[in-house]
Coordinates of C-alpha atoms in Angstrom, one line a residue:
M1 CA 15.9 61.2 59.2
L2 CA 15.3 62.4 55.7
P3 CA 17.4 65.6 55.3
C4 CA 16.1 68.8 53.9
Q5 CA 15.4 68.6 50.2
R6 CA 15.5 72.3 49.3
D7 CA 18.2 71.8 46.7
K8 CA 15.7 69.9 44.6
F9 CA 13.5 73.0 44.4
D10 CA 14.0 76.5 43.0
I11 CA 13.0 78.4 46.1
P12 CA 14.7 81.8 46.3
E13 CA 16.6 83.1 49.4
G14 CA 14.2 85.1 51.5
V15 CA 11.2 82.9 50.8
T16 CA 9.8 80.9 53.7
Y17 CA 7.2 78.8 52.1
L18 CA 5.1 76.9 54.7
N19 CA 1.9 76.4 52.7
A20 CA 2.2 72.9 51.0
A21 CA -1.4 72.2 52.1
A22 CA -2.5 74.8 49.7
M23 CA -0.1 74.2 46.8
S24 CA 3.5 72.8 46.7
P25 CA 6.1 74.3 44.4
L26 CA 7.2 71.9 41.6
P27 CA 10.6 70.3 42.0
K28 CA 13.2 71.1 39.4
I29 CA 12.7 67.8 37.7
G30 CA 9.0 68.6 37.4
L31 CA 9.8 72.0 35.9
E32 CA 12.1 70.4 33.4
A33 CA 9.6 67.7 32.5
G34 CA 6.9 70.3 32.0
A35 CA 9.1 72.4 29.7
A36 CA 9.9 69.3 27.6
G37 CA 6.2 68.5 27.5
A38 CA 5.3 72.0 26.4
A39 CA 7.9 71.8 23.6
V40 CA 6.2 68.6 22.4
K41 CA 2.8 70.4 22.4
G42 CA 4.5 73.3 20.5
A43 CA 5.0 71.0 17.6
P44 CA 1.9 68.9 17.3
W45 CA 2.7 67.7 13.8
A46 CA 5.6 65.7 15.3
M47 CA 3.7 64.6 18.4
S48 CA 2.4 61.1 19.1
M49 CA -0.6 61.0 21.3
D50 CA 0.5 57.6 22.6
A51 CA 4.0 58.7 23.5
V52 CA 3.0 59.7 27.1
L53 CA 1.2 56.4 27.9
P54 CA 4.3 54.7 29.4
L55 CA 4.8 57.8 31.6
L56 CA 1.1 57.7 32.6
Q57 CA 1.5 54.0 33.6
R58 CA 4.5 55.0 35.8
A59 CA 2.3 57.7 37.4
R60 CA -0.4 55.2 38.2
E61 CA 2.2 52.9 39.7
A62 CA 3.7 55.6 41.8
A63 CA 0.3 56.8 43.0
A64 CA -0.7 53.2 43.8
S65 CA 2.5 52.6 45.8
L66 CA 1.8 55.5 48.1
I67 CA -1.4 53.9 49.3
G68 CA -0.6 50.2 49.1
A69 CA -2.7 49.6 45.9
E70 CA -2.1 48.2 42.5
A71 CA -1.9 50.3 39.3
D72 CA -5.1 48.7 38.0
D73 CA -6.9 50.1 41.0
I74 CA -6.1 53.7 40.0
A75 CA -8.1 56.0 37.7
V76 CA -6.8 59.3 36.4
T77 CA -9.0 62.3 37.2
G78 CA -8.8 66.1 36.8
S79 CA -9.5 66.9 40.5
T80 CA -10.5 65.5 43.9
S81 CA -14.1 66.6 43.3
Y82 CA -14.1 64.6 40.1
G83 CA -13.1 61.5 42.0
I84 CA -15.5 62.1 44.8
A85 CA -18.3 62.6 42.3
T86 CA -17.4 59.3 40.7
A87 CA -17.6 57.6 44.0
A88 CA -21.0 59.2 44.8
L89 CA -22.3 57.9 41.4
N90 CA -21.4 54.4 42.4
V91 CA -22.5 54.0 46.0
T92 CA -25.9 53.1 47.3
V93 CA -27.7 55.5 49.6
P94 CA -31.2 54.2 50.5
K95 CA -34.0 56.6 51.3
G96 CA -33.7 58.0 54.9
Q97 CA -30.2 56.7 55.5
R98 CA -27.3 59.0 56.6
I99 CA -24.2 60.3 54.9
L100 CA -21.7 61.4 57.5
I101 CA -19.5 64.5 56.9
L102 CA -17.3 66.5 59.3
E103 CA -18.2 70.1 60.2
G104 CA -16.2 72.6 58.1
E105 CA -15.2 70.0 55.6
H106 CA -13.9 71.0 52.2
S107 CA -16.6 71.6 49.5
S108 CA -15.2 68.7 47.4
Q109 CA -16.3 66.3 50.1
V110 CA -19.6 68.0 50.8
L111 CA -21.5 69.4 47.8
V112 CA -21.9 66.1 45.8
W113 CA -23.2 64.3 48.9
Q114 CA -25.7 67.1 49.6
H115 CA -26.9 66.7 46.0
L116 CA -27.1 62.9 46.3
A117 CA -29.0 63.2 49.6
R118 CA -31.6 65.4 47.9
Q119 CA -32.0 63.0 45.0
N120 CA -32.4 60.0 47.3
D121 CA -34.3 61.6 50.1
A122 CA -31.4 60.7 52.4
V123 CA -29.9 62.7 55.2
V124 CA -26.5 64.5 55.4
E125 CA -25.4 64.5 59.0
I126 CA -22.7 67.1 59.9
I127 CA -20.6 65.9 62.8
P128 CA -19.9 68.9 65.0
R129 CA -16.3 69.8 65.7
P130 CA -15.4 68.2 69.1
K131 CA -14.1 70.6 71.7
D132 CA -11.3 68.2 72.6
D133 CA -10.2 67.7 68.9
D134 CA -11.1 64.0 69.1
W135 CA -12.8 63.6 65.7
T136 CA -12.4 59.8 65.9
C137 CA -14.6 59.3 68.9
A138 CA -17.1 61.9 67.6
V139 CA -17.4 59.9 64.3
L140 CA -17.6 56.5 66.0
A141 CA -20.3 57.8 68.3
R142 CA -22.5 58.9 65.3
I143 CA -22.0 55.6 63.5
E144 CA -23.1 53.5 66.4
T145 CA -25.8 55.7 67.8
N146 CA -29.3 54.2 68.3
D147 CA -31.1 57.6 67.8
A148 CA -30.6 57.9 64.0
P149 CA -31.1 55.9 60.8
P150 CA -28.3 53.6 59.5
V151 CA -25.2 55.1 57.9
A152 CA -25.0 54.5 54.2
V153 CA -21.7 56.4 53.5
A154 CA -19.1 58.1 55.6
A155 CA -17.4 60.8 53.5
L156 CA -14.2 61.4 55.5
T157 CA -10.6 62.5 55.5
P158 CA -7.6 61.3 57.5
S159 CA -7.3 64.8 59.0
H160 CA -9.3 67.9 59.0
W161 CA -8.1 70.1 56.1
T162 CA -8.2 73.4 58.1
D163 CA -6.0 72.5 61.0
G164 CA -4.6 69.0 60.7
T165 CA -6.6 67.4 63.5
I166 CA -6.6 63.7 63.2
V167 CA -9.5 61.4 62.0
D168 CA -8.2 57.9 62.7
L169 CA -9.6 56.0 59.8
G170 CA -7.9 52.8 61.0
R171 CA -10.3 52.7 64.0
I172 CA -13.3 54.0 62.0
A173 CA -13.2 51.8 58.9
P174 CA -13.8 48.5 60.6
V175 CA -16.9 49.9 62.4
L176 CA -18.2 51.2 59.1
R177 CA -17.8 47.8 57.5
A178 CA -19.5 46.1 60.4
N179 CA -22.5 48.4 59.9
G180 CA -22.6 47.9 56.1
A181 CA -21.6 51.5 55.3
A182 CA -19.3 52.7 52.5
L183 CA -16.1 54.7 53.2
V184 CA -15.2 57.4 50.7
I185 CA -11.9 59.2 51.5
D186 CA -10.7 62.6 50.4
G187 CA -6.9 62.0 50.6
T188 CA -5.9 65.4 49.5
Q189 CA -4.1 66.3 52.7
A190 CA -2.8 62.8 53.3
V191 CA -1.5 60.9 50.3
G192 CA 2.3 61.1 50.0
V193 CA 2.9 62.2 53.6
L194 CA 0.7 59.9 55.8
P195 CA 1.2 56.1 55.6
I196 CA -2.0 54.8 54.0
D197 CA -2.6 51.1 53.3
V198 CA -5.8 50.3 51.4
R199 CA -5.3 46.6 52.2
A200 CA -5.8 47.5 55.9
L201 CA -8.3 50.3 55.6
Q202 CA -10.4 48.6 52.9
P203 CA -12.1 51.9 51.8
D204 CA -14.4 52.0 48.8
F205 CA -12.8 55.0 47.2
I206 CA -9.9 57.4 47.8
A207 CA -9.6 60.6 45.7
F208 CA -6.5 62.8 45.7
P209 CA -4.8 65.4 43.6
T210 CA -1.1 65.8 42.7
Y211 CA -0.6 69.6 43.3
K212 CA -0.1 69.5 47.0
W213 CA 2.0 66.8 48.8
V214 CA 3.1 64.7 45.8
L215 CA 4.6 67.7 44.0
G216 CA 2.6 67.6 40.7
P217 CA 0.5 69.9 38.5
Y218 CA -2.8 71.4 39.1
S219 CA -5.9 69.8 37.6
F220 CA -4.4 66.3 37.7
G221 CA -5.3 63.6 40.3
F222 CA -6.3 60.0 41.0
L223 CA -9.1 57.9 42.2
Y224 CA -8.5 54.6 44.0
A225 CA -11.4 52.2 43.5
A226 CA -11.6 49.1 45.6
P227 CA -11.8 45.8 43.6
H228 CA -15.5 45.5 44.4
R229 CA -16.1 49.0 43.1
Q230 CA -14.5 48.5 39.7
Q231 CA -17.7 47.5 37.8
G232 CA -19.4 50.9 38.2
V233 CA -20.4 53.7 35.9
P234 CA -18.0 56.5 35.0
I235 CA -18.8 60.2 34.8
E236 CA -17.5 60.4 31.3
H237 CA -18.0 58.0 28.4
H238 CA -15.1 58.0 25.9
G239 CA -13.2 55.6 23.7
N240 CA -10.0 55.8 25.8
S241 CA -11.7 53.9 28.7
R242 CA -13.1 51.1 26.5
V243 CA -12.1 48.2 24.3
G244 CA -15.0 47.9 21.8
D245 CA -18.2 48.0 23.8
D246 CA -16.6 46.9 27.0
F247 CA -14.9 49.1 29.6
L248 CA -11.2 48.6 30.3
P249 CA -10.6 46.3 33.3
G250 CA -9.9 47.6 36.7
A251 CA -10.4 51.3 37.7
R252 CA -9.4 52.6 34.3
R253 CA -13.1 52.7 33.4
Y254 CA -13.3 55.9 35.6
D255 CA -10.4 57.7 33.7
Q256 CA -11.2 61.2 32.7
G257 CA -11.4 62.2 29.0
E258 CA -8.5 63.9 27.2
L259 CA -6.1 61.7 29.1
R260 CA -3.0 62.0 27.0
N261 CA -1.8 65.3 28.3
P262 CA 1.8 65.8 27.1
I263 CA 2.5 68.5 29.7
A264 CA 0.7 67.4 32.9
I265 CA 1.6 63.7 32.7
P266 CA 5.4 64.2 32.7
I267 CA 5.2 66.8 35.5
A268 CA 2.9 64.5 37.6
T269 CA 5.2 61.4 37.0
A270 CA 8.3 63.3 38.1
G271 CA 6.7 64.6 41.3
L272 CA 5.0 61.3 42.2
E273 CA 8.2 59.2 41.7
L274 CA 10.2 61.7 43.7
A275 CA 7.7 61.6 46.6
A276 CA 7.5 57.8 46.3
S277 CA 11.3 57.6 46.5
W278 CA 11.3 59.2 49.9
G279 CA 8.2 57.3 51.1
P280 CA 5.5 58.6 53.4
H281 CA 7.2 57.3 56.6
A282 CA 10.3 59.4 55.9
V283 CA 8.4 62.5 54.9
S284 CA 6.1 62.2 57.9
E285 CA 9.1 61.9 60.3
R286 CA 10.8 65.0 58.9
L287 CA 7.6 67.1 59.0
R288 CA 6.7 66.0 62.5
M289 CA 10.0 67.4 63.6
L290 CA 9.2 70.7 61.9
T291 CA 5.6 71.0 63.1
D292 CA 6.6 70.2 66.7
R293 CA 9.0 73.1 66.4
I294 CA 6.2 75.3 65.0
A295 CA 3.9 74.3 67.9
D296 CA 6.6 75.0 70.5
A297 CA 7.2 78.5 69.0
A298 CA 3.4 79.2 68.8
T299 CA 2.9 78.1 72.4
A300 CA 5.7 80.4 73.6
L301 CA 3.8 83.3 71.9
G302 CA 0.5 82.4 73.7
I303 CA -1.0 80.8 70.6
A304 CA -2.9 77.5 71.0
V305 CA -2.1 74.5 68.8
P306 CA -4.0 71.1 68.9
A307 CA -2.2 68.6 71.2
R308 CA 0.4 66.5 69.5
Q309 CA -1.6 63.3 69.7
N310 CA -4.5 65.1 68.0
R311 CA -2.7 66.5 65.0
V312 CA -1.0 65.0 61.9
P313 CA 2.7 65.4 61.4
H314 CA 2.6 67.8 58.5
I315 CA 0.0 70.5 59.5
A316 CA -0.2 72.8 62.5
G317 CA -3.3 74.8 63.0
L318 CA -2.7 77.9 65.2
R319 CA -5.6 79.2 67.2
F320 CA -5.7 82.8 68.5
K321 CA -7.5 84.0 71.6
G322 CA -10.3 86.2 70.3
G323 CA -10.0 84.8 66.8
L324 CA -7.6 85.0 63.9
P325 CA -6.2 88.5 63.6
T326 CA -7.5 90.2 60.4
G327 CA -5.0 90.2 57.6
L328 CA -2.3 88.2 59.5
A329 CA -1.4 85.9 56.6
D330 CA -1.0 88.9 54.3
R331 CA 1.3 90.6 56.8
L332 CA 3.4 87.4 57.0
A333 CA 3.5 87.2 53.2
A334 CA 4.8 90.7 53.0
E335 CA 7.7 89.5 55.0
G336 CA 8.3 86.6 52.8
V337 CA 6.6 84.0 55.1
H338 CA 3.8 82.1 53.4
V339 CA 1.1 80.3 55.3
A340 CA -2.7 80.1 55.0
E341 CA -5.9 81.2 56.8
R342 CA -8.4 78.3 56.9
G343 CA -11.5 77.9 59.0
G344 CA -10.5 80.6 61.5
V345 CA -7.0 79.2 62.2
L346 CA -3.6 80.0 60.8
R347 CA -2.6 76.8 58.9
V348 CA 1.1 76.1 58.7
S349 CA 2.2 73.2 56.5
P350 CA 5.9 72.6 55.8
H351 CA 7.3 70.1 53.3
V352 CA 10.6 68.5 52.7
Y353 CA 12.1 71.7 51.3
N354 CA 11.8 73.4 54.7
D355 CA 14.2 73.3 57.6
E356 CA 14.6 74.6 61.1
A357 CA 15.7 78.0 59.9
D358 CA 12.3 78.4 58.1
V359 CA 10.4 77.6 61.3
D360 CA 12.6 80.1 63.3
R361 CA 12.0 82.7 60.6
F362 CA 8.3 82.1 60.8
A363 CA 8.3 82.4 64.6
E364 CA 10.2 85.7 64.4
V365 CA 7.9 87.3 61.8
L366 CA 4.8 86.0 63.6
A367 CA 5.9 87.5 66.9
K368 CA 6.0 91.0 65.4
S369 CA 3.0 90.6 63.1
K370 CA 0.3 89.0 65.3

């Protein structure tokens, strides 16, 4: 099993940080890369705007490796919402057809689809949260129902962002293809920690940022575009995505503007290559051990957690009888234990810098704070 990687991060003693699903700390190599990049920007008269392009290519390659793609399939974006909006611009949603979204989904995977539905006189169908946490069967039932118009797009995630309950896209994707529907994935809470293979899933698009599980900067992310989606229209039109009057080949046509960022690119590359060196399987295995320990501690305190088979390895959503106690996350933070409140649950999300002692500290503080 991958050992704890805390030595690669500058996390002070007394800090129990279990909130990677919100934002990960940068590793030391990312901090060093960012400082060097800031120094470059501090002397623009000596700066070459093209100097970061080899690093950017390495970042594309590392991002692609995490999902089984090729670097040419990857566009650089400023956010997940940018990537999802690009996808929405390039899928067909006929009048009256449906766009499927999970109940309580993050706004990045909701608002643009609502806008597109209004434009096209289509229907956004919100799939209710299943009482048994089986999102997969709930989604499949709505794809194959006979009581509604066809599905044009399924805007999904590999797990629900609030509590880590699983959405098995491996089972869902073939059914969508058989029904002629597009699959657009928000990979924010998946890429870098869940094994994803676009060759098997065959999604149309996957958008994901770097500031969570792949240890990169804020406002920097990627969009995977399937080969048959690489002839579309970008959100921005700028010279860096073109050669003459033609777009660059592959997904680069969807690259954001102001691409040659001398600070963000070195940070992103450092984090992505570190995450890729561990690999999603090793990260997933380590975090499953930690979240199982978290679930056991919560259960011992009378707090419900989704069944193991219904939750991803890296996120545990704790559900309290009578609802989430007001201010609980703030009380935990005051004791140096950092988690998040999302969708009425306490979301606990360790990363490779956490160990068993962090989980035990969390359980100890939770017991006296709940």
